Every structure is written in C-alpha cells, then in structure tokens.
C-alpha cells in the first residue's frame, strides 16, 4: 500500500467515525431525560429491534472513534507534534472503551424485557453501576480530547479559523458526554462531525 493510499485510508476513517456515531445517536429512540426510567423502559418496549440495533451502532461508532483518533495522532506526529497527542491517546482509548460498556448494558435490557421482568426496576437497580461508569467514561474521554485539542493547535496543521472551529467542536463534544439528555446526544454527535471532518479533509488533501 502506497503512502498516499495509507494517508487517505486514515482520512476516510476520520470522516466515517463521527458519521456513524451521529447516525447511531439519531437512530436511537429519542428520550428527553435519560435518567427517567419510565421513559427509557417505554422506549425499549416500543421497538426492541431499533433499541438493540441503535445501541449496537453506538458501540461500533465508539470503536471507530478510537481508530479515528489513532489516525489523527499519526497525522499530528508526521506534522511534528510529539507531545500532547501521544499523552492524550490513552485517555481517548480508555474513555471510549468505558463508553462502549453503556450501550452493552442497554442491550442487555432486551433480555430482561423478553423474560417479562420489570424493566424499570432493573434499570433503577443498574444505576449504581451505570451512572458512575457514564461519568467516568466522560471525564477520561474529555481529558483525551483536551490533549488532542492542544496538539492540533500546536501542530498548525489547520489554518487559524479552522483550528478554533475544530477545538471548539471538540470541547462541545466532550462536554455533551456529561449531560444525560436526549438533546445533548444529538449535539455531541453533530459536534464530533464538525470537529473531525475538517481534519479528515486536510488529511485527504495534504497526506
């Protein structure tokens, strides 16, 4: 595989990952308040197939996001940025891995529904695990995003306006993960698109 082909493959991953995540978030049944167990149980019961597929897509999107940041790290390294992105990468990997446990727990609720158990009660019982994991994953991921933001600024791979657009979108994406609201999920997914697509374009045009 030529160097140009490798570079464009990396750019494609950076472009595809946020698109998959946004699709997964949009396809996910809308729940205004994710802490409302009755609303969550009702969304699950209304369409179990959509519930399972949407959470599977979120898990896949989280894995693709790791690959995207690995690709960005490689691009920044080639641009001479050797400090911040390499420090940030473990936080992205661990934060994304922990985040992927959340849709896995939600998919497991399908078995609870199939057995005729009280889904709302089981969701409430899971809170002692779910929300600490939710916040931990968000915090670790945010540290990784912060490191990448500094690395992007220091590397100078984008022009000044695009740099601050990307940095701002990364900040919004990280903050949105702390907010257990349906609207925040959409905002975070859209912010990921705004943050990563300019980088993907730059990687494609200037490998």
CSV table of N, CA and C in Angstrom, one decimal, residues 99-192:
chain,number,residue,atom,x,y,z
A,99,UNK,N,-17.1,3.9,27.6
A,99,UNK,CA,-18.4,4.4,27.0
A,99,UNK,C,-19.1,3.3,26.3
A,100,UNK,N,-18.3,2.4,25.6
A,100,UNK,CA,-18.9,1.3,24.9
A,100,UNK,C,-19.6,0.3,25.8
A,101,UNK,N,-19.3,0.3,27.1
A,101,UNK,CA,-20.0,-0.6,28.1
A,101,UNK,C,-21.4,-0.1,28.3
A,102,UNK,N,-21.7,1.1,28.1
A,102,UNK,CA,-23.0,1.7,28.4
A,102,UNK,C,-24.0,1.1,27.4
A,103,UNK,N,-23.8,1.2,26.1
A,103,UNK,CA,-24.8,0.5,25.2
A,103,UNK,C,-24.9,-1.0,25.3
A,104,UNK,N,-23.8,-1.6,25.8
A,104,UNK,CA,-23.8,-3.0,26.0
A,104,UNK,C,-24.8,-3.3,27.2
A,105,UNK,N,-24.7,-2.5,28.2
A,105,UNK,CA,-25.7,-2.7,29.3
A,105,UNK,C,-27.1,-2.4,28.9
A,106,UNK,N,-27.3,-1.5,28.0
A,106,UNK,CA,-28.6,-1.2,27.5
A,106,UNK,C,-29.2,-2.3,26.6
A,107,UNK,N,-28.3,-3.0,25.8
A,107,UNK,CA,-28.7,-4.1,25.0
A,107,UNK,C,-29.1,-5.3,25.9
A,108,UNK,N,-28.4,-5.4,27.0
A,108,UNK,CA,-28.7,-6.5,28.0
A,108,UNK,C,-30.2,-6.4,28.5
A,109,UNK,N,-30.7,-5.2,28.5
A,109,UNK,CA,-32.1,-5.0,29.0
A,109,UNK,C,-33.1,-5.6,28.1
A,110,UNK,N,-32.7,-6.0,26.9
A,110,UNK,CA,-33.6,-6.7,26.0
A,110,UNK,C,-34.0,-8.1,26.6
A,111,UNK,N,-33.0,-8.7,27.2
A,111,UNK,CA,-33.2,-10.0,27.8
A,111,UNK,C,-34.2,-9.9,29.0
A,112,UNK,N,-34.0,-8.8,29.7
A,112,UNK,CA,-34.9,-8.5,30.8
A,112,UNK,C,-36.4,-8.4,30.3
A,113,UNK,N,-36.5,-7.6,29.2
A,113,UNK,CA,-37.9,-7.5,28.6
A,113,UNK,C,-38.4,-8.8,28.1
A,114,UNK,N,-37.6,-9.6,27.5
A,114,UNK,CA,-38.0,-10.9,26.9
A,114,UNK,C,-38.5,-11.8,28.0
A,115,UNK,N,-37.9,-11.7,29.2
A,115,UNK,CA,-38.3,-12.6,30.3
A,115,UNK,C,-39.5,-12.1,31.0
A,116,UNK,N,-40.0,-10.9,30.6
A,116,UNK,CA,-41.2,-10.4,31.3
A,116,UNK,C,-40.9,-9.8,32.6
A,117,UNK,N,-39.7,-9.5,32.9
A,117,UNK,CA,-39.3,-8.8,34.2
A,117,UNK,C,-39.7,-7.3,34.2
A,118,UNK,N,-39.6,-6.7,35.3
A,118,UNK,CA,-39.9,-5.3,35.4
A,118,UNK,C,-38.6,-4.5,34.9
A,119,UNK,N,-38.7,-4.0,33.7
A,119,UNK,CA,-37.6,-3.3,33.1
A,119,UNK,C,-37.2,-2.1,33.9
A,120,UNK,N,-38.2,-1.3,34.3
A,120,UNK,CA,-38.0,-0.1,35.0
A,120,UNK,C,-37.3,-0.3,36.3
A,121,UNK,N,-37.6,-1.4,37.0
A,121,UNK,CA,-37.0,-1.7,38.3
A,121,UNK,C,-35.5,-2.1,38.1
A,122,UNK,N,-35.3,-2.9,37.0
A,122,UNK,CA,-33.9,-3.3,36.8
A,122,UNK,C,-33.1,-2.1,36.4
A,123,UNK,N,-33.6,-1.2,35.6
A,123,UNK,CA,-32.9,0.0,35.2
A,123,UNK,C,-32.5,0.8,36.4
A,124,UNK,N,-33.4,0.9,37.4
A,124,UNK,CA,-33.1,1.6,38.6
A,124,UNK,C,-32.0,0.9,39.4
A,125,UNK,N,-32.1,-0.4,39.4
A,125,UNK,CA,-31.1,-1.2,40.2
A,125,UNK,C,-29.7,-1.0,39.5
A,126,UNK,N,-29.6,-0.8,38.2
A,126,UNK,CA,-28.4,-0.7,37.5
A,126,UNK,C,-27.7,0.7,37.6
A,127,UNK,N,-28.5,1.6,38.2
A,127,UNK,CA,-27.9,3.0,38.3
A,127,UNK,C,-26.6,3.1,39.1
A,128,UNK,N,-26.5,2.2,40.1
A,128,UNK,CA,-25.3,2.2,40.9
A,128,UNK,C,-24.0,1.9,40.1
A,129,UNK,N,-24.2,1.2,38.9
A,129,UNK,CA,-23.1,0.9,38.0
A,129,UNK,C,-23.1,1.9,36.8
A,130,UNK,N,-24.3,2.1,36.3
A,130,UNK,CA,-24.4,2.9,35.0
A,130,UNK,C,-23.9,4.3,35.1
A,131,UNK,N,-24.4,5.1,36.1
A,131,UNK,CA,-24.0,6.5,36.1
A,131,UNK,C,-22.6,6.7,36.5
A,132,UNK,N,-22.0,6.0,37.5
A,132,UNK,CA,-20.6,6.2,37.8
A,132,UNK,C,-19.8,5.9,36.5
A,133,UNK,N,-20.2,4.8,35.8
A,133,UNK,CA,-19.4,4.5,34.6
A,133,UNK,C,-19.6,5.5,33.5
A,134,UNK,N,-20.8,6.1,33.4
A,134,UNK,CA,-21.1,7.1,32.5
A,134,UNK,C,-20.2,8.4,32.7
A,135,UNK,N,-20.1,8.8,34.0
A,135,UNK,CA,-19.4,10.0,34.3
A,135,UNK,C,-17.9,9.7,34.2
A,136,UNK,N,-17.4,8.5,34.6
A,136,UNK,CA,-16.0,8.2,34.5
A,136,UNK,C,-15.6,8.2,33.0
A,137,UNK,N,-16.4,7.5,32.2
A,137,UNK,CA,-16.0,7.5,30.7
A,137,UNK,C,-16.0,8.9,30.2
A,138,UNK,N,-16.9,9.7,30.5
A,138,UNK,CA,-17.0,11.1,30.0
A,138,UNK,C,-15.8,11.9,30.5
A,139,UNK,N,-15.4,11.8,31.7
A,139,UNK,CA,-14.2,12.5,32.3
A,139,UNK,C,-12.9,12.1,31.6
A,140,UNK,N,-12.7,10.8,31.5
A,140,UNK,CA,-11.5,10.3,30.9
A,140,UNK,C,-11.4,10.7,29.4
A,141,UNK,N,-12.5,10.6,28.7
A,141,UNK,CA,-12.6,11.0,27.3
A,141,UNK,C,-12.3,12.5,27.1
A,142,UNK,N,-12.9,13.3,28.0
A,142,UNK,CA,-12.6,14.7,28.0
A,142,UNK,C,-11.2,15.1,28.1
A,143,UNK,N,-10.5,14.4,29.0
A,143,UNK,CA,-9.0,14.6,29.1
A,143,UNK,C,-8.3,14.3,27.9
A,144,UNK,N,-8.7,13.2,27.2
A,144,UNK,CA,-8.1,12.9,25.9
A,144,UNK,C,-8.4,13.9,24.9
A,145,UNK,N,-9.6,14.4,24.8
A,145,UNK,CA,-10.0,15.4,23.8
A,145,UNK,C,-9.2,16.7,24.1
A,146,UNK,N,-9.0,17.1,25.3
A,146,UNK,CA,-8.3,18.3,25.7
A,146,UNK,C,-6.8,18.2,25.2
A,147,UNK,N,-6.2,17.0,25.4
A,147,UNK,CA,-4.9,16.8,24.9
A,147,UNK,C,-4.8,16.9,23.3
A,148,UNK,N,-5.8,16.3,22.7
A,148,UNK,CA,-5.7,16.4,21.2
A,148,UNK,C,-6.0,17.8,20.7
A,149,UNK,N,-6.8,18.6,21.4
A,149,UNK,CA,-7.1,20.0,21.1
A,149,UNK,C,-5.8,20.8,21.1
A,150,UNK,N,-5.0,20.6,22.2
A,150,UNK,CA,-3.8,21.3,22.4
A,150,UNK,C,-2.8,20.9,21.3
A,151,UNK,N,-2.8,19.6,21.0
A,151,UNK,CA,-1.9,19.1,19.9
A,151,UNK,C,-2.2,19.6,18.6
A,152,UNK,N,-3.5,19.8,18.3
A,152,UNK,CA,-4.0,20.4,17.0
A,152,UNK,C,-3.5,21.8,16.9
A,153,UNK,N,-3.7,22.6,18.0
A,153,UNK,CA,-3.3,24.0,18.0
A,153,UNK,C,-1.8,24.1,17.8
A,154,UNK,N,-1.0,23.3,18.5
A,154,UNK,CA,0.4,23.3,18.5
A,154,UNK,C,1.0,22.9,17.1
A,155,UNK,N,0.3,21.9,16.5
A,155,UNK,CA,0.9,21.4,15.2
A,155,UNK,C,0.7,22.3,14.1
A,156,UNK,N,-0.3,23.2,14.1
A,156,UNK,CA,-0.5,24.1,13.0
A,156,UNK,C,-1.0,23.4,11.7
A,157,UNK,N,-1.6,22.2,11.8
A,157,UNK,CA,-2.0,21.5,10.6
A,157,UNK,C,-3.2,22.2,9.9
A,158,UNK,N,-3.9,23.0,10.6
A,158,UNK,CA,-5.1,23.7,10.1
A,158,UNK,C,-4.8,25.2,10.1
A,159,UNK,N,-5.6,26.0,9.3
A,159,UNK,CA,-5.5,27.4,9.4
A,159,UNK,C,-6.1,27.9,10.7
A,160,UNK,N,-5.9,29.2,11.1
A,160,UNK,CA,-6.3,29.7,12.4
A,160,UNK,C,-7.8,29.5,12.6
A,161,UNK,N,-8.7,29.9,11.6
A,161,UNK,CA,-10.1,29.8,11.8
A,161,UNK,C,-10.6,28.3,11.9
A,162,UNK,N,-10.0,27.5,11.1
A,162,UNK,CA,-10.4,26.0,11.2
A,162,UNK,C,-9.9,25.4,12.5
A,163,UNK,N,-8.8,25.8,12.9
A,163,UNK,CA,-8.2,25.3,14.2
A,163,UNK,C,-9.2,25.6,15.3
A,164,UNK,N,-9.7,26.8,15.4
A,164,UNK,CA,-10.5,27.2,16.6
A,164,UNK,C,-11.9,26.6,16.4
A,165,UNK,N,-12.4,26.4,15.1
A,165,UNK,CA,-13.6,25.7,14.9
A,165,UNK,C,-13.5,24.3,15.4
A,166,UNK,N,-12.5,23.6,15.0
A,166,UNK,CA,-12.3,22.2,15.4
A,166,UNK,C,-12.1,22.1,17.0
A,167,UNK,N,-11.3,23.0,17.5
A,167,UNK,CA,-11.1,23.0,19.0
A,167,UNK,C,-12.4,23.2,19.7
A,168,UNK,N,-13.2,24.2,19.3
A,168,UNK,CA,-14.5,24.5,19.9
A,168,UNK,C,-15.4,23.3,19.8
A,169,UNK,N,-15.5,22.7,18.6
A,169,UNK,CA,-16.3,21.5,18.4
A,169,UNK,C,-15.9,20.3,19.3
A,170,UNK,N,-14.6,20.1,19.5
A,170,UNK,CA,-14.1,19.1,20.3
A,170,UNK,C,-14.5,19.3,21.8
A,171,UNK,N,-14.5,20.6,22.2
A,171,UNK,CA,-14.9,21.0,23.5
A,171,UNK,C,-16.4,20.7,23.7
A,172,UNK,N,-17.2,21.0,22.8
A,172,UNK,CA,-18.7,20.8,22.9
A,172,UNK,C,-18.9,19.3,22.9
A,173,UNK,N,-18.2,18.5,22.1
A,173,UNK,CA,-18.4,17.1,22.0
A,173,UNK,C,-18.0,16.4,23.4
A,174,UNK,N,-17.0,16.9,24.0
A,174,UNK,CA,-16.6,16.4,25.3
A,174,UNK,C,-17.6,16.7,26.4
A,175,UNK,N,-18.0,18.0,26.4
A,175,UNK,CA,-19.0,18.4,27.5
A,175,UNK,C,-20.3,17.7,27.3
A,176,UNK,N,-20.8,17.5,26.1
A,176,UNK,CA,-22.0,16.8,25.8
A,176,UNK,C,-22.1,15.4,26.4
A,177,UNK,N,-21.0,14.8,26.6
A,177,UNK,CA,-21.0,13.4,27.2
A,177,UNK,C,-21.3,13.4,28.6
A,178,UNK,N,-21.2,14.6,29.3
A,178,UNK,CA,-21.6,14.6,30.7
A,178,UNK,C,-23.1,14.8,31.0
A,179,UNK,N,-23.8,15.2,29.9
A,179,UNK,CA,-25.2,15.6,30.1
A,179,UNK,C,-26.1,14.5,29.7
A,180,UNK,N,-26.9,13.9,30.6
A,180,UNK,CA,-27.8,12.7,30.3
A,180,UNK,C,-29.1,13.2,29.7
A,181,UNK,N,-29.1,13.9,28.6
A,181,UNK,CA,-30.3,14.4,28.0
A,181,UNK,C,-30.3,14.0,26.5
A,182,UNK,N,-31.4,13.7,26.0
A,182,UNK,CA,-31.5,13.3,24.6
A,182,UNK,C,-30.9,14.4,23.6
A,183,UNK,N,-31.2,15.6,23.9
A,183,UNK,CA,-30.7,16.7,23.0
A,183,UNK,C,-29.2,16.8,23.1
A,184,UNK,N,-28.6,16.5,24.2
A,184,UNK,CA,-27.1,16.5,24.3
A,184,UNK,C,-26.5,15.5,23.5
A,185,UNK,N,-27.1,14.3,23.3
A,185,UNK,CA,-26.6,13.3,22.5
A,185,UNK,C,-26.5,13.8,21.0
A,186,UNK,N,-27.5,14.4,20.6
A,186,UNK,CA,-27.5,15.0,19.2
A,186,UNK,C,-26.4,16.0,19.0
A,187,UNK,N,-26.4,16.9,20.0
A,187,UNK,CA,-25.4,18.0,20.0
A,187,UNK,C,-23.9,17.4,20.0
A,188,UNK,N,-23.7,16.4,20.8
A,188,UNK,CA,-22.4,15.8,20.8
A,188,UNK,C,-22.0,15.1,19.5
A,189,UNK,N,-23.0,14.4,18.9
A,189,UNK,CA,-22.8,13.8,17.6
A,189,UNK,C,-22.5,14.8,16.5
A,190,UNK,N,-23.3,15.8,16.5
A,190,UNK,CA,-23.0,16.9,15.5
A,190,UNK,C,-21.7,17.6,15.7
A,191,UNK,N,-21.3,17.8,17.0
A,191,UNK,CA,-20.0,18.4,17.3
A,191,UNK,C,-18.9,17.5,16.8
A,192,UNK,N,-19.0,16.2,17.0
A,192,UNK,CA,-18.0,15.3,16.5
A,192,UNK,C,-17.8,15.4,15.0
